[in-house]
CSV table of C-alpha atoms in Angstrom, one decimal:
chain,number,residue,atom,x,y,z
M,1,MET,CA,-20.7,-50.4,28.1
M,2,THR,CA,-18.1,-51.9,30.7
M,3,ALA,CA,-17.3,-49.8,34.1
M,4,LEU,CA,-13.5,-49.7,32.1
M,5,ASN,CA,-15.2,-48.2,28.8
M,6,ARG,CA,-17.6,-45.4,31.2
M,7,ARG,CA,-14.4,-44.9,32.8
M,8,TYR,CA,-12.4,-43.6,29.4
M,9,TYR,CA,-16.2,-42.1,27.9
M,10,PHE,CA,-15.9,-39.9,31.4
M,11,ASN,CA,-12.3,-39.0,31.7
M,12,SER,CA,-13.0,-37.6,28.2
M,13,GLU,CA,-15.4,-35.7,28.1
M,14,LEU,CA,-13.9,-34.2,31.5
M,15,ILE,CA,-11.2,-33.5,29.5
M,16,TRP,CA,-13.2,-31.7,26.7
M,17,ALA,CA,-14.8,-29.5,28.9
M,18,LEU,CA,-12.0,-28.3,30.8
M,19,PHE,CA,-10.0,-27.4,27.3
M,20,MET,CA,-12.7,-25.8,25.9
M,21,PHE,CA,-13.3,-24.0,29.7
M,22,ILE,CA,-9.5,-22.4,29.4
M,23,MET,CA,-10.0,-21.5,25.2
M,24,ILE,CA,-12.8,-18.9,26.5
M,25,LEU,CA,-11.0,-17.6,29.7
M,26,SER,CA,-7.9,-16.5,27.5
M,27,SER,CA,-10.6,-15.0,25.5
M,28,ILE,CA,-11.8,-13.0,27.6
M,29,ILE,CA,-8.3,-12.1,29.3
M,30,ASP,CA,-7.0,-11.3,25.8
M,31,VAL,CA,-9.7,-8.7,25.1
M,32,SER,CA,-10.0,-7.8,28.8
M,33,GLN,CA,-6.5,-6.6,28.1
M,34,ALA,CA,-6.1,-5.2,25.4
M,35,SER,CA,-9.1,-3.0,26.9
M,36,SER,CA,-7.1,-1.8,30.3
M,37,SER,CA,-4.4,-1.1,27.2
M,38,LEU,CA,-6.7,1.3,25.9
M,39,SER,CA,-7.4,3.5,29.0
M,40,SER,CA,-3.0,3.7,29.5
M,41,VAL,CA,-3.1,5.8,25.8
M,42,GLN,CA,-2.7,9.3,27.6
M,43,PRO,CA,-4.0,12.3,25.7
M,44,ILE,CA,-1.3,14.1,23.6
M,45,LYS,CA,-1.6,18.2,24.2
M,46,GLU,CA,1.2,19.8,21.5
M,47,VAL,CA,1.0,23.8,22.6
M,48,LEU,CA,3.4,25.3,19.9
M,49,ASP,CA,4.9,28.5,19.3
M,50,ILE,CA,3.0,30.4,16.5
M,51,HIS,CA,5.6,32.7,15.9
M,52,GLN,CA,8.2,29.8,15.6
M,53,GLY,CA,5.6,28.6,12.9
M,54,TYR,CA,5.6,31.5,10.6
M,55,ASP,CA,9.5,32.6,11.1
M,56,THR,CA,11.2,29.1,11.7
M,57,ASP,CA,14.5,29.3,13.3
M,58,LEU,CA,16.4,26.0,14.6
M,59,SER,CA,18.7,28.0,16.9
M,60,ASP,CA,14.8,28.2,18.6
M,61,PRO,CA,14.4,25.4,20.8
M,62,THR,CA,10.6,26.2,21.1
M,63,PRO,CA,8.6,23.4,19.1
M,64,PHE,CA,6.4,24.3,16.4
M,65,GLY,CA,3.9,22.6,13.7
M,66,TYR,CA,1.4,22.9,10.7
M,67,VAL,CA,-1.7,21.7,9.4
M,68,PHE,CA,0.0,21.3,5.5
M,69,ARG,CA,-4.1,21.0,3.7
M,70,MET,CA,-7.7,19.9,3.9
M,71,ASP,CA,-9.7,18.3,1.1
M,72,ALA,CA,-13.4,19.2,1.9
M,73,PRO,CA,-15.8,18.1,-0.9
M,74,PHE,CA,-16.4,21.0,-3.4
M,75,HIS,CA,-13.6,22.9,-1.1
M,76,ARG,CA,-10.2,22.5,-1.3
M,77,PHE,CA,-7.8,24.0,1.9
M,78,GLY,CA,-3.6,24.2,0.3
M,79,PRO,CA,-1.2,25.4,2.1
M,80,ASP,CA,-1.5,29.1,1.2
M,81,GLN,CA,0.8,30.9,3.8
M,82,PRO,CA,4.6,31.2,3.8
M,83,ILE,CA,6.8,30.3,6.5
M,84,HIS,CA,9.8,31.9,6.5
M,85,GLN,CA,13.1,30.1,6.5
M,86,HIS,CA,16.0,31.6,9.0
M,87,ASP,CA,19.6,30.8,7.9
M,88,ASN,CA,21.3,29.1,10.5
M,89,PRO,CA,24.4,29.5,11.3
M,90,HIS,CA,25.5,25.6,12.3
M,91,ASP,CA,24.0,24.4,9.3
M,92,ASP,CA,27.3,23.6,7.7
M,93,ASP,CA,28.5,21.7,11.5
M,94,ASP,CA,25.8,20.5,11.8
M,95,HIS,CA,24.2,18.6,9.3
M,96,HIS,CA,25.2,15.0,10.4
M,97,ASN,CA,22.3,15.0,12.8
M,98,ASN,CA,19.7,18.1,11.8
M,99,PRO,CA,18.2,18.6,8.3
M,100,PRO,CA,18.9,20.8,6.0
M,101,GLN,CA,16.2,24.2,6.9
M,102,SER,CA,15.3,23.8,3.3
M,103,SER,CA,13.4,20.3,4.1
M,104,PHE,CA,10.8,22.5,6.9
M,105,PRO,CA,7.4,23.4,5.3
M,106,HIS,CA,8.0,26.7,3.3
M,107,TYR,CA,4.1,26.9,2.8
M,108,ALA,CA,1.4,25.5,5.4
M,109,MET,CA,-2.6,25.9,5.6
M,110,MET,CA,-2.7,26.6,9.1
M,111,VAL,CA,0.1,27.6,11.9
M,112,LEU,CA,-0.5,25.3,15.1
M,113,LYS,CA,-1.4,27.0,18.2
M,114,ASN,CA,-1.8,23.5,20.1
M,115,ILE,CA,-3.4,19.8,19.3
M,116,THR,CA,-5.0,17.5,21.2
M,117,TYR,CA,-5.9,14.7,21.4
M,118,PHE,CA,-7.9,12.4,23.0
M,119,SER,CA,-8.9,8.9,22.6
M,120,ALA,CA,-9.0,6.7,19.7
M,121,ASP,CA,-13.0,7.6,19.7
M,122,GLU,CA,-13.3,11.3,20.1
M,123,PRO,CA,-12.7,14.4,17.5
M,124,ILE,CA,-9.1,15.6,17.0
M,125,ARG,CA,-9.2,19.4,18.4
M,126,LEU,CA,-7.3,22.2,16.4
M,127,GLU,CA,-6.0,25.6,17.0
M,128,GLY,CA,-4.0,28.1,14.7
M,129,TYR,CA,-4.1,30.2,12.0
M,130,ALA,CA,-5.0,30.3,8.8
M,131,SER,CA,-5.1,33.7,5.7
M,132,VAL,CA,-8.2,35.1,5.9
M,133,ASP,CA,-9.4,33.5,2.4
M,134,ALA,CA,-9.6,30.2,3.8
M,135,VAL,CA,-11.2,31.5,7.6
M,136,HIS,CA,-14.5,33.1,5.0
M,137,ARG,CA,-14.7,29.8,3.5
M,138,LEU,CA,-14.2,27.9,6.9
M,139,ARG,CA,-17.0,29.6,7.9
M,140,GLN,CA,-19.7,28.7,5.6
M,141,ARG,CA,-21.9,26.4,7.5
M,142,SER,CA,-22.2,23.9,4.4
M,143,LEU,CA,-19.0,22.7,5.3
M,144,LYS,CA,-20.5,21.2,9.8
M,145,GLY,CA,-21.1,17.5,9.6
M,146,SER,CA,-18.6,17.1,5.6
M,147,PRO,CA,-16.4,14.8,5.6
M,148,ILE,CA,-12.5,16.2,5.1
M,149,ASN,CA,-8.3,15.3,4.5
M,150,PHE,CA,-6.1,16.4,6.3
M,151,GLN,CA,-1.9,16.1,7.0
M,152,PHE,CA,-0.8,17.7,10.4
M,153,SER,CA,2.8,17.5,11.8
M,154,THR,CA,4.5,18.6,15.0
M,155,TYR,CA,7.8,19.7,14.9
M,156,ALA,CA,10.4,19.2,18.2
M,157,LEU,CA,13.9,19.5,19.0
M,158,ASP,CA,15.6,16.6,20.6
M,159,GLN,CA,17.4,18.0,23.8
M,160,VAL,CA,19.9,15.0,24.0
M,161,LEU,CA,21.1,14.5,20.4
M,162,HIS,CA,20.3,18.2,19.5
M,163,THR,CA,18.4,17.6,16.7
M,164,TRP,CA,14.8,18.2,15.5
M,165,PHE,CA,12.2,15.9,14.3
M,166,GLN,CA,8.7,15.0,12.9
M,167,ARG,CA,6.7,14.2,17.1
M,168,PHE,CA,3.2,14.4,16.2
M,169,GLN,CA,2.3,13.1,12.7
M,170,GLY,CA,-1.6,12.6,11.2
M,171,GLY,CA,-0.9,11.6,7.5
M,172,SER,CA,2.5,10.3,6.0
M,173,GLU,CA,3.9,9.9,2.8
M,174,GLU,CA,2.1,6.6,2.7
M,175,GLN,CA,-1.5,8.2,3.3
M,176,LYS,CA,-1.0,10.2,0.8
M,177,ASN,CA,-4.1,11.6,1.0
M,178,GLY,CA,-3.7,12.5,4.6
M,179,ILE,CA,-6.5,11.0,7.4
M,180,ARG,CA,-10.2,11.2,7.1
M,181,GLY,CA,-12.7,12.7,9.6
M,182,ARG,CA,-15.4,14.7,9.8
M,183,ILE,CA,-16.1,18.6,11.0
M,184,SER,CA,-18.0,19.0,14.4
M,185,SER,CA,-17.7,22.3,14.9
M,186,ILE,CA,-15.3,25.8,13.4
M,187,HIS,CA,-14.9,28.8,16.2
M,188,ILE,CA,-13.6,31.4,14.0
M,189,VAL,CA,-12.5,34.0,17.1
M,190,GLU,CA,-12.2,37.7,16.4
M,191,THR,CA,-9.0,39.0,17.2
M,192,ASN,CA,-8.6,42.4,15.9
M,193,ASP,CA,-5.9,43.1,17.5
M,194,LYS,CA,-3.2,40.0,16.5
M,195,LYS,CA,-1.7,41.0,14.4
M,196,MET,CA,2.2,39.1,13.5
M,197,ASP,CA,5.4,40.3,13.0
M,198,ASP,CA,4.6,41.3,9.4
M,199,GLY,CA,1.9,43.7,10.8
M,200,THR,CA,-1.3,40.7,8.6
M,201,TRP,CA,-4.3,40.0,10.5
M,202,ARG,CA,-4.6,36.4,10.8
M,203,PRO,CA,-7.9,34.8,12.5
M,204,LEU,CA,-7.3,32.5,15.2
M,205,VAL,CA,-10.0,29.2,13.8
M,206,GLN,CA,-10.7,26.6,15.8
M,207,MET,CA,-11.7,23.0,14.9
M,208,GLU,CA,-12.6,19.6,16.2
M,209,ILE,CA,-12.8,16.9,14.1
M,210,SER,CA,-14.8,13.9,14.7
M,211,PRO,CA,-12.9,10.0,13.6
M,212,ILE,CA,-15.8,8.3,11.4
M,213,PRO,CA,-17.4,5.4,12.6
M,214,GLY,CA,-15.6,1.9,12.2
M,215,LEU,CA,-12.9,3.4,10.3
M,216,ILE,CA,-9.5,3.1,12.2
M,217,GLN,CA,-6.4,5.2,11.5
M,218,THR,CA,-3.3,5.4,12.9
M,219,LEU,CA,-1.6,8.7,13.8
M,220,LEU,CA,2.5,8.9,14.7
M,221,TYR,CA,3.7,10.2,18.2
M,222,ARG,CA,7.1,10.0,18.9
M,223,GLU,CA,9.3,11.3,22.4
M,224,SER,CA,12.9,11.8,20.6
M,225,VAL,CA,14.8,10.2,17.8
M,226,ARG,CA,16.2,7.3,18.9
M,227,GLU,CA,12.8,6.4,20.1
M,228,GLN,CA,10.6,4.2,17.6
M,229,PRO,CA,6.9,6.4,16.9
M,230,ILE,CA,4.7,5.0,18.7
M,231,GLU,CA,1.6,4.1,16.8
M,232,VAL,CA,-2.3,5.8,17.7
M,233,PHE,CA,-5.2,4.1,16.8
M,234,TRP,CA,-7.8,7.1,16.1
M,235,GLY,CA,-11.6,5.8,15.1
M,236,PRO,CA,-14.2,4.0,16.4
M,237,SER,CA,-15.0,0.2,15.5
M,238,LYS,CA,-19.0,1.0,14.5
M,239,LYS,CA,-19.8,-1.5,17.5
M,240,HIS,CA,-17.1,-1.4,20.0
M,241,SER,CA,-13.8,0.4,20.6
M,242,SER,CA,-10.8,-1.7,22.2
M,243,LEU,CA,-7.7,-0.5,20.3
M,244,THR,CA,-4.4,-0.2,21.4
M,245,SER,CA,-1.2,1.4,21.2
M,246,SER,CA,2.3,-0.2,19.7
M,247,THR,CA,5.0,0.9,18.0
M,248,ALA,CA,5.5,1.4,14.7
M,249,THR,CA,7.8,-1.7,14.7
M,250,THR,CA,6.7,-4.7,16.1
M,251,VAL,CA,3.7,-5.4,16.5
M,252,LYS,CA,2.5,-8.0,18.7
M,253,PRO,CA,-1.3,-9.8,17.8
M,254,THR,CA,-4.1,-9.3,20.0
M,255,LYS,CA,-7.1,-10.4,20.1
M,256,THR,CA,-9.7,-7.7,19.1
M,257,ILE,CA,-13.6,-7.4,19.1
M,258,VAL,CA,-15.0,-6.3,15.9
M,259,LYS,CA,-18.5,-7.0,14.9
M,260,ASN,CA,-18.9,-9.7,17.3
M,261,LYS,CA,-16.1,-12.0,15.7
M,262,LEU,CA,-13.3,-13.0,17.2
M,263,ILE,CA,-10.0,-11.4,15.1
M,264,LYS,CA,-6.4,-12.8,16.5
M,265,ASP,CA,-4.1,-10.1,14.0
M,266,LYS,CA,-5.0,-6.5,14.7
M,267,SER,CA,-3.6,-5.9,11.8
M,268,ALA,CA,-6.5,-8.3,9.6
M,269,ALA,CA,-8.3,-6.0,12.5
M,270,PHE,CA,-7.3,-2.7,10.8
M,271,HIS,CA,-8.1,-4.2,7.2
M,272,GLN,CA,-11.3,-5.6,7.6
M,273,ILE,CA,-12.3,-2.4,8.8
M,274,VAL,CA,-11.1,0.4,6.5
M,275,MET,CA,-12.2,-1.6,3.1
M,276,GLY,CA,-15.7,-2.0,5.0
M,277,ASP,CA,-15.6,1.7,5.0
M,278,VAL,CA,-16.8,4.3,2.0
M,279,LEU,CA,-14.5,6.5,0.7
M,280,PHE,CA,-16.1,10.0,-0.3
């Protein structure tokens, strides 16, 4: 081998080694950025008014929210609590901004007092009022640890546009079965003196629903009517949780480590994990 050939061979090996180093470094940076994006997702805590929830008046700007239903194996908790809707005197003037009063729920399984989301791998905490019949069935010990599908939504008023909108939502119309989790704790607070305006006693329910490992689902959150909904991921992967939040309309490709494989498309990672989970 001549000196010229040796020099050419050495340069080729050097270029190839440099190329591989850059590719590995790029992968590490991408994963690091994904992890740092996770830490930037702030917890979501919705403090809601139960009186507005039971007696909805759109002229009152107080936010409210509901759990519409919960479905566990052999237990179905449907919307059994009636919601009274006030006649809004400004409906005729504001029909171009606000949805009609009739489009808001007339029944709910639970009227929420608050709902809290901490991170993708932590439980969602619910606190609200349910019917006596629902509470009686929720007391059953067999429900703790059970898988459950549930749907919820909170409502808020855009102070600029004076328009009501769904702010925090789990289980959209596309997700007909809601989102799926596992009941980790149920606590019933005995409040004998707590009655609604109609004189009905309703127990306070405190519940934690944990995500199911390997099943990544999306919750929707928005700050105002004009802003696009933010996809908030819930559910860690089985070995590693490297989740980011993104707008629902624009999802930038990311590199996420799932089951020790580098997957370049975040949506592909989502479908891989969901399809690998056993539905109940």
